Coordinates of C-alpha atoms and ligand atoms in Angstrom, one line a residue:
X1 CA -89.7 52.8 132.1
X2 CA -87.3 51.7 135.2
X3 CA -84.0 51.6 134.7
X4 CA -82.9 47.8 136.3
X5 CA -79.0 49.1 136.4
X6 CA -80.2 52.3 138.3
X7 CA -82.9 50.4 140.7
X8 CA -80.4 47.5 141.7
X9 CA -77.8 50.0 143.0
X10 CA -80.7 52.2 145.0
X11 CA -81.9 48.9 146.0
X12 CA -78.3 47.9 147.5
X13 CA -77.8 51.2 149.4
X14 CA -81.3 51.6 150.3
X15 CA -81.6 47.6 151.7
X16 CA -78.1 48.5 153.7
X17 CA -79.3 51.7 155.4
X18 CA -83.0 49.6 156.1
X19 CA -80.7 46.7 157.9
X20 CA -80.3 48.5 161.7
X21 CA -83.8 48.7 162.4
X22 CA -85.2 45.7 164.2
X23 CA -88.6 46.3 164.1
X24 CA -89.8 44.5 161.4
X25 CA -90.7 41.0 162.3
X26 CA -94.5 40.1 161.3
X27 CA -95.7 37.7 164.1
X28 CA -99.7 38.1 164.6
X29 CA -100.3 38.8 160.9
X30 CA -103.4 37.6 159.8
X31 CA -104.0 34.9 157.0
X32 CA -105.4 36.4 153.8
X33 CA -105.3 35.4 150.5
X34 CA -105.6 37.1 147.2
X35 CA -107.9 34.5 146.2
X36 CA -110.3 36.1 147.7
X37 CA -109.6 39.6 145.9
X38 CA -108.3 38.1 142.7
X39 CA -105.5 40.0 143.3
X40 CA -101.8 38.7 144.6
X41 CA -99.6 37.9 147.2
X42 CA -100.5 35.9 150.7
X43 CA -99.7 36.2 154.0
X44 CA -99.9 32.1 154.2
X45 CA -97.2 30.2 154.8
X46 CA -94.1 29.8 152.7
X47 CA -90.2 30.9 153.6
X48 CA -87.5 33.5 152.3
X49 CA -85.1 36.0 152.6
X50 CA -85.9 37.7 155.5
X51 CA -87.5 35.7 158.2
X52 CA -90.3 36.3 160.6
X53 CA -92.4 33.9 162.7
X54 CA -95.3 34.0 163.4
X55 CA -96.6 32.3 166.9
X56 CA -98.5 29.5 165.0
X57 CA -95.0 29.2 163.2
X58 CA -96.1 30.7 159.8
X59 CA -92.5 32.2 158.3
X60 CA -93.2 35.6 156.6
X61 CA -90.0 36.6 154.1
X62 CA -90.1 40.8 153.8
X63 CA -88.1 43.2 151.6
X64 CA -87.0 45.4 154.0
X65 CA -86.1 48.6 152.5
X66 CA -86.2 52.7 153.1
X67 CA -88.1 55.1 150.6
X68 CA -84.8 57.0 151.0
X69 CA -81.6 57.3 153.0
X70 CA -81.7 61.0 152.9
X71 CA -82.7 62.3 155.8
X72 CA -83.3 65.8 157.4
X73 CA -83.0 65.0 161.1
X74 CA -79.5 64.5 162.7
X75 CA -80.2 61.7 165.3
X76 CA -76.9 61.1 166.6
X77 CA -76.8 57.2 166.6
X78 CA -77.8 57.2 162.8
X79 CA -76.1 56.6 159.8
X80 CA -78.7 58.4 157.7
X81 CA -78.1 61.4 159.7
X82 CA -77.8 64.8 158.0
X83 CA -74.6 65.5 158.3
X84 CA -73.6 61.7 157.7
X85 CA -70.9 61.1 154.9
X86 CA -72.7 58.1 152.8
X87 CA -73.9 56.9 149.7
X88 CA -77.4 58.4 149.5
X89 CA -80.2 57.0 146.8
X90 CA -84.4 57.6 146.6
X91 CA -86.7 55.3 145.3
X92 CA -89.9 56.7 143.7
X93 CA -93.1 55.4 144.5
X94 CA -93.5 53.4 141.1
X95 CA -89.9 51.8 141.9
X96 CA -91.0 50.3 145.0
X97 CA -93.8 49.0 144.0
X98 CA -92.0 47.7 141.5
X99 CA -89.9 45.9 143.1
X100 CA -92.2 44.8 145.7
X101 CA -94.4 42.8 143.1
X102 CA -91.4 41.5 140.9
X103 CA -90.1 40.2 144.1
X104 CA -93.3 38.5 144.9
X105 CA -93.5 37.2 142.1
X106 CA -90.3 35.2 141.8
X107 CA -91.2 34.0 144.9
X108 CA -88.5 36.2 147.0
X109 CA -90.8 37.5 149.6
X110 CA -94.1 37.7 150.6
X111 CA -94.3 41.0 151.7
X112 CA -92.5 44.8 152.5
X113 CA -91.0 46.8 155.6
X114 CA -90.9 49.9 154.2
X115 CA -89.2 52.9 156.6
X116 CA -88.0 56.1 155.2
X117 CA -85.3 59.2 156.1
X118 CA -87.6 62.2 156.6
X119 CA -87.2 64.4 153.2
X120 CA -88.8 68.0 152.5
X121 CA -91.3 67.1 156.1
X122 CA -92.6 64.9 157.8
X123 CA -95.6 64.7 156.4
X124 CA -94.3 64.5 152.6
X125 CA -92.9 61.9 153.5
X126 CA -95.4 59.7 155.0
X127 CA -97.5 60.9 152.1
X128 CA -95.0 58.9 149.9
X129 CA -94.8 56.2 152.6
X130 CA -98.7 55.7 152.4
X131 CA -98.7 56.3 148.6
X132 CA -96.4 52.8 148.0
X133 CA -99.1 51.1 150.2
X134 CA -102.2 52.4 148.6
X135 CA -100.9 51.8 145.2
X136 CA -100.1 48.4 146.0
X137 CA -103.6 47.3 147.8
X138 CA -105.5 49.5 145.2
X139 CA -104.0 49.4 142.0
X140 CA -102.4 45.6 142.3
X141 CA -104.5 44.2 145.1
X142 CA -100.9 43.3 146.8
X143 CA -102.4 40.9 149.4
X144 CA -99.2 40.3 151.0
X145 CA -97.7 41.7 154.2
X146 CA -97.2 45.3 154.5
X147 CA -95.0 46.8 157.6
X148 CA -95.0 50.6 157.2
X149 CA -92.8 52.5 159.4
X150 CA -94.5 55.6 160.7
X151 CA -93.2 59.2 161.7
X152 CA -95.1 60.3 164.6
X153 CA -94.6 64.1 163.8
X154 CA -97.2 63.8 160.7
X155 CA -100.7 64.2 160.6
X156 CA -103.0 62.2 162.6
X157 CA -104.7 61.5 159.0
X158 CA -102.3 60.3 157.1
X159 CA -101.1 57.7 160.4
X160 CA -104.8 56.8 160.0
X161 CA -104.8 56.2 156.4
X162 CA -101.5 54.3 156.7
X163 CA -103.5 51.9 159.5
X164 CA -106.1 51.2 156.3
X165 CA -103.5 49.6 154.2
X166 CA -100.8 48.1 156.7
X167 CA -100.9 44.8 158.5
X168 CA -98.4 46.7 160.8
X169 CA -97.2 50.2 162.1
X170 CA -94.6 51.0 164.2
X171 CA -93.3 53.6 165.5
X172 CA -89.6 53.7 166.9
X173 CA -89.6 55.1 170.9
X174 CA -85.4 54.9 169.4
X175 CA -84.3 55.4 173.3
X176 CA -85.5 55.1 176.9
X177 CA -85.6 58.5 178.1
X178 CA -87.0 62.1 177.0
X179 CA -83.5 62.8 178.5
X180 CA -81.7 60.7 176.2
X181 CA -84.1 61.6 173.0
X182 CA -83.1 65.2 173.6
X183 CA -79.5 64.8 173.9
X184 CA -79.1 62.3 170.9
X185 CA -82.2 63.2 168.8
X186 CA -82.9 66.7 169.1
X187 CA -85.6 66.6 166.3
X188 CA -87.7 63.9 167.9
X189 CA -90.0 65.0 170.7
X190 CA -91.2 62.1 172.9
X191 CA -94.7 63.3 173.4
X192 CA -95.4 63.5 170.1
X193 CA -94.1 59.3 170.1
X194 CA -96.1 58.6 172.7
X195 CA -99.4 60.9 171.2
X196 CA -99.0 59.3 167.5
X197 CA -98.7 55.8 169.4
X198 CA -102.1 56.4 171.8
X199 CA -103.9 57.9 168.2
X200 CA -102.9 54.1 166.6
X201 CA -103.4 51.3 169.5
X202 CA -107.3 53.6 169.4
X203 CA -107.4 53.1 165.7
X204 CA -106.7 49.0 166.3
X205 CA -108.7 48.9 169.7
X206 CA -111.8 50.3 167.6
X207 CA -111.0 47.9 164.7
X208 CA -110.7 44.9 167.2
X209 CA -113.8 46.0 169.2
X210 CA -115.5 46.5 165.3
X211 CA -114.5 42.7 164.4
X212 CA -115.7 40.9 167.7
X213 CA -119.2 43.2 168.0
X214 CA -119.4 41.6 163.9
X215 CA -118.4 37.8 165.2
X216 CA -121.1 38.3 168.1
X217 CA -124.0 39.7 166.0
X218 CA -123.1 36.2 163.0
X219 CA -122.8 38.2 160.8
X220 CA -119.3 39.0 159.2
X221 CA -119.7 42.4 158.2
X222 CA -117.4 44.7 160.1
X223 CA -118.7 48.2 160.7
X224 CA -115.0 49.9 160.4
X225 CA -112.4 48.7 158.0
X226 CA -109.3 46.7 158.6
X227 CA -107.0 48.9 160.6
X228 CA -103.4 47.5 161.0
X229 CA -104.9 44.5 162.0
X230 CA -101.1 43.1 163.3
X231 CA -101.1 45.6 165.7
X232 CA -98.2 48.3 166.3
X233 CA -94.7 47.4 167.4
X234 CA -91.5 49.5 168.3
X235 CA -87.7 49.6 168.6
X236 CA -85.7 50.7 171.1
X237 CA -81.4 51.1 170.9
X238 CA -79.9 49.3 173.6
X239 CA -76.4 50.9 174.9
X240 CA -76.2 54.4 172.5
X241 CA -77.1 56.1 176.0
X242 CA -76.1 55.4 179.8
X243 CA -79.5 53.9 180.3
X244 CA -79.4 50.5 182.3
X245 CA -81.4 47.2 181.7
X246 CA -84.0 48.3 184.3
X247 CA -84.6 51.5 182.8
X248 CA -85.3 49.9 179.5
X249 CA -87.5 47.0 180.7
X250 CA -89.4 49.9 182.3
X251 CA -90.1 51.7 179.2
X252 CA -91.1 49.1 177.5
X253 CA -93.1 47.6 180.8
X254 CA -95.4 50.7 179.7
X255 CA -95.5 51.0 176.6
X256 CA -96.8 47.0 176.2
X257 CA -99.5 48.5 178.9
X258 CA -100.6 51.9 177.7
X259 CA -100.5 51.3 173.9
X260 CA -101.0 47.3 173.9
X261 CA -97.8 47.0 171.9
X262 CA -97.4 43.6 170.3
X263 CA -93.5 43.5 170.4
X264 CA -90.9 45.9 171.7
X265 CA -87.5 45.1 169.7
X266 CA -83.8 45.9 171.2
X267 CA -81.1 46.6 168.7
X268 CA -77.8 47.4 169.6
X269 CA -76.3 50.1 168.5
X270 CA -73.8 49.9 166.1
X271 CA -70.7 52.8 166.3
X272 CA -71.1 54.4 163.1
X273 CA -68.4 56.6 161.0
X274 CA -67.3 60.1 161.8
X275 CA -70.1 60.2 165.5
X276 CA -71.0 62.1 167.8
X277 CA -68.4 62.3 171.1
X278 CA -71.9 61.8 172.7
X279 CA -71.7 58.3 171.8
X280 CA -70.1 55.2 173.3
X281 CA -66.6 53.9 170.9
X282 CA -67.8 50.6 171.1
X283 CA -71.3 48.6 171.0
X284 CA -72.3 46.4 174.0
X285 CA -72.1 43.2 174.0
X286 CA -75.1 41.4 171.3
X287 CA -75.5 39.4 174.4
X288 CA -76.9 42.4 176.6
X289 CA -79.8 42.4 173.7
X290 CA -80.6 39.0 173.8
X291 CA -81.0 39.2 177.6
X292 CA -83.1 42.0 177.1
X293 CA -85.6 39.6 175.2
X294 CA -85.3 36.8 177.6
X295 CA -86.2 39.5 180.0
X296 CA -89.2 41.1 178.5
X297 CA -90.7 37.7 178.0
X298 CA -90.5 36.2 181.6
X299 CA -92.0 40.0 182.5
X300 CA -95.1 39.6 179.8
X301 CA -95.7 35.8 180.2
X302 CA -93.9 34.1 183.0
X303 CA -95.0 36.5 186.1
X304 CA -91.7 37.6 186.8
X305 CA -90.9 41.6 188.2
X306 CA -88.5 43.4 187.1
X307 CA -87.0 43.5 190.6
X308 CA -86.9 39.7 190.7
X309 CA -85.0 39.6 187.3
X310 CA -82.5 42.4 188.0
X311 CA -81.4 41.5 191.8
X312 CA -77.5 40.1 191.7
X313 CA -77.3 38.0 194.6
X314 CA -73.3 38.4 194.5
X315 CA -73.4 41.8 195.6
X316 CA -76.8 41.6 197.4
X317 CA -78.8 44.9 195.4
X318 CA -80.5 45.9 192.3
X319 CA -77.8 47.2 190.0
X320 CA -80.2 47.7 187.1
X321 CA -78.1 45.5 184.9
X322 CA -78.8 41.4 184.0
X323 CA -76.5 39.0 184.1
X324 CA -74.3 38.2 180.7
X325 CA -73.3 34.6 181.3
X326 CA -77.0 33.3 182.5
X327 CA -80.5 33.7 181.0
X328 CA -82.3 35.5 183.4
X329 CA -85.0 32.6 184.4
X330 CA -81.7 30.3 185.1
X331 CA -79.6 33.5 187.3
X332 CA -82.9 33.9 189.1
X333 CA -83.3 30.1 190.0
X334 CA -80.2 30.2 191.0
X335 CA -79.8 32.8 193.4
X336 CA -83.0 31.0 194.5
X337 CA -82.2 27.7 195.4
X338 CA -83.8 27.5 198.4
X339 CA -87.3 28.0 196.6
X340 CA -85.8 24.6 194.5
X341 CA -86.7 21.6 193.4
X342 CA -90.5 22.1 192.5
X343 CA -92.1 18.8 192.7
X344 CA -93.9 18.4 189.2
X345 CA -97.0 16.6 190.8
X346 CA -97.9 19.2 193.1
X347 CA -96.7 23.0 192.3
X348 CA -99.4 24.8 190.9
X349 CA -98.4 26.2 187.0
X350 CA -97.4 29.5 188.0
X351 CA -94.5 27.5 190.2
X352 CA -94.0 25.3 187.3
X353 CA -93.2 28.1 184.8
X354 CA -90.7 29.1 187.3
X355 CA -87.8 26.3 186.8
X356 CA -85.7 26.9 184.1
X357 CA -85.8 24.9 181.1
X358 CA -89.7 24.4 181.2
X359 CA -91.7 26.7 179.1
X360 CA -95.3 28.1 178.6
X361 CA -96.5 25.4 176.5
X362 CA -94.3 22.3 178.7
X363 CA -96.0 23.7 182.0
X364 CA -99.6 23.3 180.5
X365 CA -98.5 20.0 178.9
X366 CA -96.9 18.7 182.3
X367 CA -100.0 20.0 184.1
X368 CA -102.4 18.7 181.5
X369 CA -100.8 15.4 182.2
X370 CA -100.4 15.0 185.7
X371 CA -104.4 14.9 185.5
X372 CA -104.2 10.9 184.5
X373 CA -101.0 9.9 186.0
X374 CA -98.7 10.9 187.9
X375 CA -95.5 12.1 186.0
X376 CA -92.1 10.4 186.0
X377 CA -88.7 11.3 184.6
X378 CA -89.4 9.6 181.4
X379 CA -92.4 11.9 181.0
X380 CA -89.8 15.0 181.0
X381 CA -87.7 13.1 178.4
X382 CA -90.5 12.6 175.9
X383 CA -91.6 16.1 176.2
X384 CA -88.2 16.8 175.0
X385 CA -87.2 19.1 178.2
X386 CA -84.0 20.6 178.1
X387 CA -83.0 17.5 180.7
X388 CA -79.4 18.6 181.9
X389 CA -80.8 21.8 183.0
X390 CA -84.5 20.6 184.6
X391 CA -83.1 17.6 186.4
X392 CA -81.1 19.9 189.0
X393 CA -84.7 21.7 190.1
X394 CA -87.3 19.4 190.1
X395 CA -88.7 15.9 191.7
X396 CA -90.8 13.7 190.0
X397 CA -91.5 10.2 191.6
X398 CA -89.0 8.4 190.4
X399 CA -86.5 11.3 190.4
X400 CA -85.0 14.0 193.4
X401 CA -81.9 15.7 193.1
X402 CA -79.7 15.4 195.8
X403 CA -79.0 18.9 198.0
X404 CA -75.3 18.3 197.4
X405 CA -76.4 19.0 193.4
X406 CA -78.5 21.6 194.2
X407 CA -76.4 23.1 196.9
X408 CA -73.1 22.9 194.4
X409 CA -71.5 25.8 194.1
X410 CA -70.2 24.4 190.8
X411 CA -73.7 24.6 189.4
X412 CA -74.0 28.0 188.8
X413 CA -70.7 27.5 186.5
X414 CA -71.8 24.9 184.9
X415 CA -74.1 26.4 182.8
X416 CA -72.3 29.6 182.4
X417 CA -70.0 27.9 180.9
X418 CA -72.9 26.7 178.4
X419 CA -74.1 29.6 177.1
X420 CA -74.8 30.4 173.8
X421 CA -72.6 33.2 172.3
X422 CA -75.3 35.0 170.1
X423 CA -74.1 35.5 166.4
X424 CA -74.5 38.6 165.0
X425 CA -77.1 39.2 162.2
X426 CA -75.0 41.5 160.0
Ligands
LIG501 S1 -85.1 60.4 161.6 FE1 -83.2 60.0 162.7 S2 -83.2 57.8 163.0 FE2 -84.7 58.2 161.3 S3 -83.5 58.2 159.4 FE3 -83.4 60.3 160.1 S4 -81.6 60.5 161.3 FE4 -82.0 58.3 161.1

């Protein structure tokens, strides 16, 4: 018999400690039903607490909790550290579960982001971390979304059996540099990140390979089972060490290329109670982190280098760092300018996906387009372009900015002086 009283204050402290890691958005999860297993939960549609979206726009809600909060490492940056002066709670298996399904069923979530504190080892504890997951696909044939945070020092058998019940694993890289790991997180040994990481993108390469050799004999039988079919994602902390913007876009540069990594999220550190003198006093700017995302998109989709999106034309070098007051597609057009305007009706897409303001999906529209007629200024309205910014770098036939706009020095201020300020999430 659970105790409601007693799970509702584990489930406060253990939500709390869960809230710093990043990692647990669920784009790329597959649809499944339980209709199909007679079973519950779905990864279809809906909305709630904790949102995640998907890139066909499904919005998957997660209780994002931690097995525990105790923890037997002593990673400098973290609040769950040995030595850390908190509130400390455990859930048991059956409480999660518990939980997980009650939630589901009023309609609070559609799925779980479990992580954990390492207690007794590392492998007891993703024993208990694969044990919620198996009991809830087994037992309740939970056919919701399941994000299970692994520990790369355990077994390569227990990661495996993990991969069986998860839409998801990650593992958290946590900072750029075996330097940095060292220094901040003696316990952690990169190699054994980057060797648990290899062991799962082989597990979901083999279950990919599995699924199309299936599609391509017509029959639907897959020789291997499901095997975190969502892929494998990772977190890094942006600004707990010295490490610039360069040397994090690098790391993740190749970890998207050697273990096919569907997302690599930035968190900034948060200065907790009573650290480390290792540790910076204050966090940097939330701002730096959204940059960092900007960044890693125009490297993955947009044919941008890291070079191009870290050169400040002020002083004339790479300093490593981006720009605060300008997303980095906008500070590179700008320093740019002589590259500017694109004309719409000729520049080939990868020009197109250049000029700020205009996305993936815009550039194929406004090159789909340009096939029947050619395109005009009201064509960039009804796409719904951001207009203020587009009009100062492109010509379209019945529209040219002048040099003098292009050439103004005042442009580079005037969207500065329109950024966003990012909110923070806590
Ligand atoms: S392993 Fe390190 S980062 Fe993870 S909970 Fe323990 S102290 Fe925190």
């Amino acid at each position: 018999m659970i105790d409601s009283d007693v799970l509702l204050k584990k489930l406060a402290i253990l939500a709390d400690a869960a809230k710093y890691d990043a990692s647990c958005a669920s784009s790329g999860a597959e649809r499944r039903d339980s209709s199909a297993t007679g079973g519950i939960g779905s990864t279809s549609g809906g909305m709630g607490i904790c949102h995640s979206y998907a890139p066909d726009g499904r919005c998957i809600s997660l209780l994002k909790i931690l097995l525990t909060n105790f923890c037997l490492y002593e990673c400098a940056y973290c609040v769950n550290r040995t030595s850390s002066n908190v509130a400390r709670a455990r859930f048991s298996i059956d409480e999660v579960v518990t939980l997980t399904m009650e939630f589901y069923k009023r309609n609070y979530i559609e799925g779980l982001f479990l992580s954990s504190g390492i207690i007794r080892s590392a492998d007891y504890t993703m024993e208990q971390v694969v044990a919620v997951a198996r009991k809830l696909r087994l037992e309740h044939r939970f056919a919701g979304y399941i994000h299970l945070k692994t520990i790369p020092e355990a077994s390569p058998e227990l990661l495996a059996e993990a991969g069986l019940y998860a839409d998801r694993l990650s593992i958290n890289v946590e900072l750029p540099s075996e330097k940095s790991l060292n220094a901040l997180a003696p316990e952690k040994n990169a190699r054994s990140i980057d060797r648990s990481m290899q062991n799962l993108e082989l597990g979901i390469r083999e279950y990919k390979e599995s699924k199309r050799e299936a599609r391509k004999q017509g029959n639907r039988k897959l020789t291997l089972p499901k095997f975190s079919p969502s892929g494998q994602s990772t977190q890094m902390i942006v600004g707990a060490d010295a490490a610039d913007d360069a040397t994090i876009l690098q790391r993740a540069n190749g970890l998207y290329k050697r273990y096919r990594l569907k997302r690599v999220y930035y968190s900034a550190f948060s200065p907790i109670p009573d650290a480390s003198s290792q540790l910076p006093l204050k966090p940097p700017p939330l701002m730096r982190e959204h940059r960092l995302y900007q960044a890693d998109w125009l490297l993955r989709f947009y044919g941008f280098s890291l070079d191009e999106l870290t050169y400040r034309p002020e002083s004339r070098e790479q300093t490593g760092m981006l720009a605060l007051d300008q997303d980095p597609k906008l500070a590179w057009a700008l320093a740019h300018r002589e590259l500017f305007p694109v004309d719409l009706n000729r520049a080939d897409y990868e020009t197109i996906l250049r000029v700020p303001g205009i996305g993936v999906i815009n550039a194929r529209r406004l090159v789909k387009q340009r096939r029947i007629r050619a395109l005009r200024f009201a064509d960039l309205q009804r796409l719904r372009l951001p207009i203020q910014k587009v009009k100062s770098f492109v010509t379209v036939i019945d529209h040219k900015p002048t040099s003098h706009q292009l050439d103004n020095d005042q442009l580079a201020a005037r969207f500065a002086s329109s950024v966003d300020k990012q909110l923070s999430l806590f």
